[in-house]
Coordinates of C-alpha atoms in Angstrom, one line a residue:
M1454 CA -27.6 -22.5 -48.6
R1455 CA -28.7 -18.9 -47.9
A1456 CA -26.3 -16.9 -45.5
C1457 CA -25.0 -13.9 -44.4
G1458 CA -21.6 -12.6 -44.4
V1459 CA -18.5 -11.7 -46.3
T1460 CA -16.3 -12.6 -49.5
E1461 CA -13.3 -11.3 -48.1
V1462 CA -11.7 -9.9 -45.1
G1463 CA -12.5 -6.5 -44.6
G1464 CA -15.4 -7.2 -47.3
R1465 CA -18.7 -5.6 -47.1
V1466 CA -21.2 -7.7 -45.0
E1467 CA -24.3 -9.2 -47.5
A1468 CA -26.7 -12.0 -48.0
L1469 CA -24.4 -14.7 -49.5
D1470 CA -25.2 -18.4 -51.0
L1471 CA -22.8 -20.9 -49.8
P1472 CA -22.5 -24.3 -50.1
D1473 CA -23.5 -26.6 -47.4
P1474 CA -21.0 -27.4 -44.7
D1475 CA -18.9 -30.8 -45.2
P1476 CA -20.3 -33.4 -43.6
P1477 CA -19.3 -33.8 -40.2
G1478 CA -16.2 -35.4 -39.3
V1479 CA -14.6 -37.1 -36.0
G1480 CA -16.3 -35.7 -32.9
Q1481 CA -18.6 -33.2 -35.0
V1482 CA -21.9 -32.6 -35.9
V1483 CA -24.1 -29.9 -38.3
V1484 CA -26.6 -28.2 -37.1
A1485 CA -29.7 -26.9 -39.0
V1486 CA -29.7 -22.9 -37.4
E1487 CA -32.9 -21.6 -36.0
A1488 CA -31.7 -18.5 -34.8
A1489 CA -28.0 -16.6 -34.5
G1490 CA -27.3 -13.9 -32.3
V1491 CA -25.6 -10.8 -33.4
G1492 CA -23.0 -9.0 -31.0
S1493 CA -20.5 -5.5 -31.8
W1494 CA -17.9 -8.4 -31.9
D1495 CA -19.0 -9.8 -35.3
R1496 CA -17.5 -6.5 -36.6
L1497 CA -14.1 -8.1 -35.4
L1498 CA -14.9 -11.3 -37.5
Y1499 CA -14.4 -10.0 -40.8
T1500 CA -11.9 -7.3 -40.2
G1501 CA -9.6 -9.6 -38.7
G1502 CA -9.7 -8.2 -35.0
W1503 CA -11.0 -11.4 -33.7
D1504 CA -9.5 -14.5 -35.2
V1505 CA -12.3 -17.4 -35.2
G1506 CA -10.6 -19.1 -38.1
L1507 CA -13.2 -17.7 -40.5
V1508 CA -12.5 -18.8 -44.2
P1509 CA -14.4 -16.3 -46.7
P1510 CA -16.5 -16.2 -48.4
A1511 CA -18.3 -17.2 -45.0
A1512 CA -21.1 -16.7 -42.6
L1513 CA -20.8 -14.4 -39.8
G1514 CA -21.9 -15.1 -36.3
V1515 CA -20.1 -17.0 -33.2
E1516 CA -23.4 -18.0 -31.1
G1517 CA -26.9 -19.3 -32.0
T1518 CA -29.0 -22.3 -31.6
G1519 CA -31.0 -25.2 -33.7
R1520 CA -31.3 -28.7 -34.2
V1521 CA -28.8 -31.5 -35.1
V1522 CA -29.1 -32.8 -38.7
A1523 CA -26.1 -34.9 -39.1
V1524 CA -23.7 -36.5 -36.6
G1525 CA -20.2 -37.6 -37.5
E1526 CA -18.4 -40.4 -35.9
G1527 CA -17.5 -40.8 -32.3
V1528 CA -20.5 -38.4 -31.1
E1529 CA -22.3 -40.2 -28.3
E1530 CA -23.7 -37.6 -26.5
T1531 CA -25.7 -35.8 -29.3
A1532 CA -27.9 -37.1 -32.0
E1533 CA -29.9 -36.4 -34.9
G1534 CA -33.0 -34.1 -33.9
D1535 CA -31.7 -32.5 -30.7
A1536 CA -32.2 -29.0 -30.3
V1537 CA -28.6 -27.4 -29.1
L1538 CA -27.2 -24.0 -28.5
A1539 CA -23.5 -23.0 -28.6
H1540 CA -20.9 -20.5 -28.5
E1541 CA -18.0 -22.1 -30.5
V1542 CA -14.6 -20.4 -31.6
P1543 CA -12.5 -21.1 -33.6
L1544 CA -15.5 -21.9 -36.1
P1545 CA -14.3 -25.8 -37.2
G1546 CA -15.7 -25.3 -40.5
G1547 CA -14.5 -21.8 -41.4
S1548 CA -17.8 -20.3 -41.2
G1549 CA -20.2 -19.1 -38.5
F1550 CA -24.0 -19.3 -37.4
W1551 CA -25.2 -16.6 -39.9
A1552 CA -26.4 -19.3 -42.2
E1553 CA -29.2 -22.2 -42.6
R1554 CA -26.3 -24.7 -41.6
V1555 CA -23.6 -24.7 -39.5
L1556 CA -20.5 -27.3 -38.9
L1557 CA -19.6 -27.4 -35.1
T1558 CA -17.7 -29.5 -32.7
A1559 CA -20.0 -31.8 -30.7
S1560 CA -18.6 -31.3 -27.2
A1561 CA -18.8 -27.7 -27.5
L1562 CA -22.8 -27.7 -27.6
T1563 CA -25.4 -27.4 -24.7
P1564 CA -28.8 -28.9 -24.8
R1565 CA -31.5 -26.5 -25.3
P1566 CA -34.3 -26.9 -22.6
D1567 CA -37.7 -27.5 -24.2
A1568 CA -38.8 -24.4 -22.7
L1569 CA -36.3 -22.0 -23.9
D1570 CA -37.5 -20.7 -27.7
P1571 CA -34.7 -20.5 -30.2
E1572 CA -34.8 -16.3 -30.1
T1573 CA -33.8 -16.4 -26.7
A1574 CA -31.7 -19.2 -26.5
A1575 CA -29.7 -17.5 -29.6
A1576 CA -29.6 -14.5 -27.6
L1577 CA -28.0 -16.3 -24.4
P1578 CA -24.4 -17.3 -25.3
V1579 CA -22.1 -14.9 -25.6
A1580 CA -23.5 -11.9 -23.6
G1581 CA -24.5 -14.5 -21.0
L1582 CA -21.0 -16.0 -20.5
T1583 CA -19.4 -13.0 -20.4
A1584 CA -21.5 -11.6 -17.8
R1585 CA -21.2 -14.5 -15.9
Q1586 CA -17.6 -14.9 -16.3
A1587 CA -17.0 -11.0 -15.4
I1588 CA -19.4 -11.4 -12.4
D1589 CA -16.9 -14.7 -11.1
L1590 CA -13.5 -12.7 -11.9
L1591 CA -14.7 -9.7 -9.8
S1592 CA -15.5 -12.3 -6.7
L1593 CA -17.6 -9.8 -4.8
E1594 CA -19.2 -10.4 -1.5
P1595 CA -23.0 -10.0 -0.6
G1596 CA -23.3 -7.0 0.3
Q1597 CA -20.3 -5.1 -1.3
R1598 CA -20.8 -2.4 -4.1
L1599 CA -20.1 -3.0 -8.1
L1600 CA -20.5 -0.2 -10.8
I1601 CA -21.4 -1.2 -14.3
T1602 CA -20.7 1.6 -17.3
G1603 CA -23.3 0.3 -20.0
G1604 CA -25.9 -1.5 -17.8
A1605 CA -28.8 -0.8 -20.2
G1606 CA -27.0 -3.2 -22.9
V1607 CA -27.7 -6.8 -23.4
T1608 CA -24.6 -7.9 -21.3
G1609 CA -24.3 -5.2 -18.8
A1610 CA -28.1 -6.0 -17.7
L1611 CA -27.0 -9.5 -17.7
A1612 CA -24.3 -8.8 -15.1
L1613 CA -26.5 -6.8 -13.4
Q1614 CA -29.2 -9.6 -12.6
L1615 CA -26.3 -12.0 -12.2
A1616 CA -24.7 -9.6 -9.4
V1617 CA -28.0 -8.5 -7.7
A1618 CA -28.8 -12.2 -7.6
A1619 CA -25.9 -12.6 -5.1
D1620 CA -26.9 -9.6 -3.1
I1621 CA -24.5 -7.3 -4.4
T1622 CA -25.4 -3.8 -4.5
V1623 CA -25.3 -2.7 -8.0
S1624 CA -25.3 1.2 -9.4
A1625 CA -25.3 1.6 -13.2
T1626 CA -24.7 4.2 -16.1
A1627 CA -27.6 4.3 -18.8
S1628 CA -29.4 6.4 -20.5
E1629 CA -32.7 8.2 -18.6
S1630 CA -35.1 6.3 -20.7
S1631 CA -33.4 2.8 -19.6
A1632 CA -33.4 3.7 -15.7
A1633 CA -36.8 2.4 -14.6
R1634 CA -35.9 -1.0 -16.5
L1635 CA -32.6 -1.2 -14.7
R1636 CA -34.0 -0.3 -11.5
E1637 CA -36.9 -3.0 -11.8
L1638 CA -33.8 -5.4 -12.8
G1639 CA -32.4 -4.5 -9.3
A1640 CA -30.2 -1.6 -9.8
A1641 CA -30.0 0.6 -6.4
E1642 CA -29.1 3.9 -8.6
V1643 CA -28.9 4.8 -12.3
A1644 CA -26.7 7.8 -13.4
D1645 CA -27.8 9.3 -16.9
Y1646 CA -24.3 8.7 -19.1
H1647 CA -25.5 11.9 -21.0
D1648 CA -24.8 14.1 -17.9
R1649 CA -20.8 15.1 -17.9
R1650 CA -21.1 14.9 -14.3
W1651 CA -22.3 11.7 -13.9
T1652 CA -19.3 10.5 -11.7
A1653 CA -20.4 13.2 -9.4
R1654 CA -24.0 11.7 -9.0
L1655 CA -22.5 8.7 -7.6
E1656 CA -21.1 8.0 -4.2
G1657 CA -17.5 6.6 -5.0
G1658 CA -15.7 3.9 -3.0
F1659 CA -16.9 0.7 -5.1
D1660 CA -15.6 -2.4 -4.5
A1661 CA -15.3 -3.1 -8.2
A1662 CA -16.2 -1.9 -11.6
L1663 CA -17.4 -3.6 -14.8
V1664 CA -17.0 -1.6 -17.7
A1665 CA -19.3 -2.8 -20.6
A1666 CA -19.5 0.8 -22.2
P1667 CA -16.5 2.0 -24.5
G1668 CA -14.7 5.0 -23.2
T1669 CA -15.6 4.7 -19.4
A1670 CA -12.6 2.6 -17.9
D1671 CA -10.8 5.8 -16.7
E1672 CA -13.6 7.7 -14.9
A1673 CA -15.0 4.2 -13.6
M1674 CA -11.5 3.4 -12.2
G1675 CA -11.6 6.9 -10.2
L1676 CA -14.8 5.3 -8.5
V1677 CA -13.1 2.2 -7.3
R1678 CA -11.7 2.2 -3.6
D1679 CA -8.2 1.7 -3.1
G1680 CA -7.4 -1.9 -3.5
G1681 CA -10.6 -2.7 -5.5
L1682 CA -10.9 -4.5 -9.1
L1683 CA -11.9 -3.0 -12.6
C1684 CA -12.6 -5.5 -15.2
S1685 CA -13.2 -4.1 -18.7
L1686 CA -15.4 -5.9 -21.5
T1687 CA -14.5 -3.2 -23.9
S1688 CA -10.7 -4.1 -24.4
D1689 CA -9.6 -0.5 -22.5
A1690 CA -8.5 -1.4 -18.9
P1691 CA -6.5 1.5 -17.5
P1692 CA -3.1 0.6 -15.9
P1693 CA -3.3 -0.2 -12.6
R1694 CA -3.1 2.3 -9.9
R1695 CA -4.3 2.8 -6.3
D1696 CA -3.6 -1.0 -5.8
V1697 CA -6.6 -1.3 -8.2
A1698 CA -6.1 -4.4 -10.1
S1699 CA -7.4 -3.7 -13.8
T1700 CA -7.8 -6.6 -16.6
N1701 CA -9.9 -6.7 -19.6
L1702 CA -11.8 -10.0 -20.1
Y1703 CA -12.8 -11.8 -23.3
V1704 CA -15.3 -14.5 -23.3
R1705 CA -14.2 -18.2 -23.1
P1706 CA -16.8 -20.8 -24.6
D1707 CA -18.3 -22.9 -21.8
P1708 CA -20.7 -25.4 -22.8
A1709 CA -21.7 -26.3 -18.8
L1710 CA -21.9 -23.1 -17.9
L1711 CA -24.0 -22.3 -20.8
A1712 CA -26.1 -24.9 -19.6
D1713 CA -26.6 -23.3 -16.5
L1714 CA -27.4 -19.9 -17.7
A1715 CA -30.0 -21.5 -19.9
D1716 CA -31.7 -23.0 -16.8
D1717 CA -31.7 -19.7 -15.2
V1718 CA -33.5 -17.9 -17.7
V1719 CA -36.1 -20.8 -18.1
A1720 CA -36.5 -20.3 -14.1
G1721 CA -36.8 -16.7 -14.7
R1722 CA -34.2 -15.7 -12.8
L1723 CA -32.4 -13.9 -15.9
R1724 CA -34.3 -11.8 -18.5
L1725 CA -33.6 -11.1 -21.7
T1726 CA -35.4 -9.2 -24.6
P1727 CA -34.5 -10.6 -27.9
E1728 CA -35.4 -8.9 -31.1
A1729 CA -35.9 -11.2 -34.0
M1730 CA -34.8 -10.2 -37.5
P1731 CA -34.6 -12.3 -41.3
L1732 CA -31.4 -13.4 -42.2
D1733 CA -31.0 -11.4 -44.9
E1734 CA -31.3 -8.4 -42.8
G1735 CA -28.0 -9.2 -41.0
P1736 CA -26.3 -6.2 -42.4
S1737 CA -28.8 -3.8 -41.0
A1738 CA -29.0 -5.8 -37.7
L1739 CA -25.0 -5.4 -37.5
R1740 CA -25.1 -1.8 -38.0
R1741 CA -27.9 -1.1 -35.5
V1742 CA -25.5 -3.2 -32.9
V1743 CA -22.6 -1.2 -33.7
T1744 CA -23.9 1.9 -33.5
G1745 CA -26.1 1.4 -30.5
R1746 CA -29.2 1.6 -31.8
A1747 CA -30.6 -1.5 -30.8
G1748 CA -32.1 -0.2 -27.7
G1749 CA -31.1 -2.5 -25.2
R1750 CA -32.3 -5.6 -27.1
K1751 CA -30.6 -8.7 -28.0
L1752 CA -31.0 -8.7 -32.0
V1753 CA -31.1 -12.3 -33.1
L1754 CA -31.5 -13.4 -37.3
V1755 CA -33.9 -15.8 -38.2
P1756 CA -33.1 -17.7 -41.2

């Protein structure tokens, strides 16, 4: 089958011809992939920074959507032909979603609503779950203030929308070209991160900060009130000070929560802007994401 991934740990990301997944075992299914998400985290898969059980030669990708084409023993909640989406780690077959087929655990699947197209569905799992889990962790009350650095990125923009829906007042950092879009999503103010004095452009005393832009955690910490909370999505949470709790968050697969997020997208409560690319352009897609040239769009690969 056609795939995109690596032949060895630390190897070059390239188009591959891989064997089909093994037949599904107990509690497993094989899914024919219709679209797969691309994220900066995919770089960690092949460099060894995130152990998801990849066994090269293997496809990258830990999120995607498609239709079930084979069902293993003991699977009752999913049948052949069902449209599903998922974020699963570790990968039970040692290979990921950047392929024509992938072996998954049936309990990791979320039904894909009929009104949710494959490209948007594939864009949702990791970014959506990360945003939702971060907002839940911060536990802010209506009327409190939240700073999001990197608000124009896929995860930052989803977190912004979730916070605004909870009546939280959100300020965000982004480029000037993204400011209008973030205000349309509900941001109360947007500071241009290109301005070296961006912290001075914002009124401090935030109840919490969500760090979605690498290298901004220390600056964000300085804007959080004493006793507030900082959550970093970029693994760089500073040591706690001034009674500000500081923590790193790493996404957890959660099919039930993913189902709620999918319903939010269908209902128009969450907006995503996916950009589809052919599967064999996976290396180019990954470069765009890692270098910040995706323009706030979630890139997805279509076999």
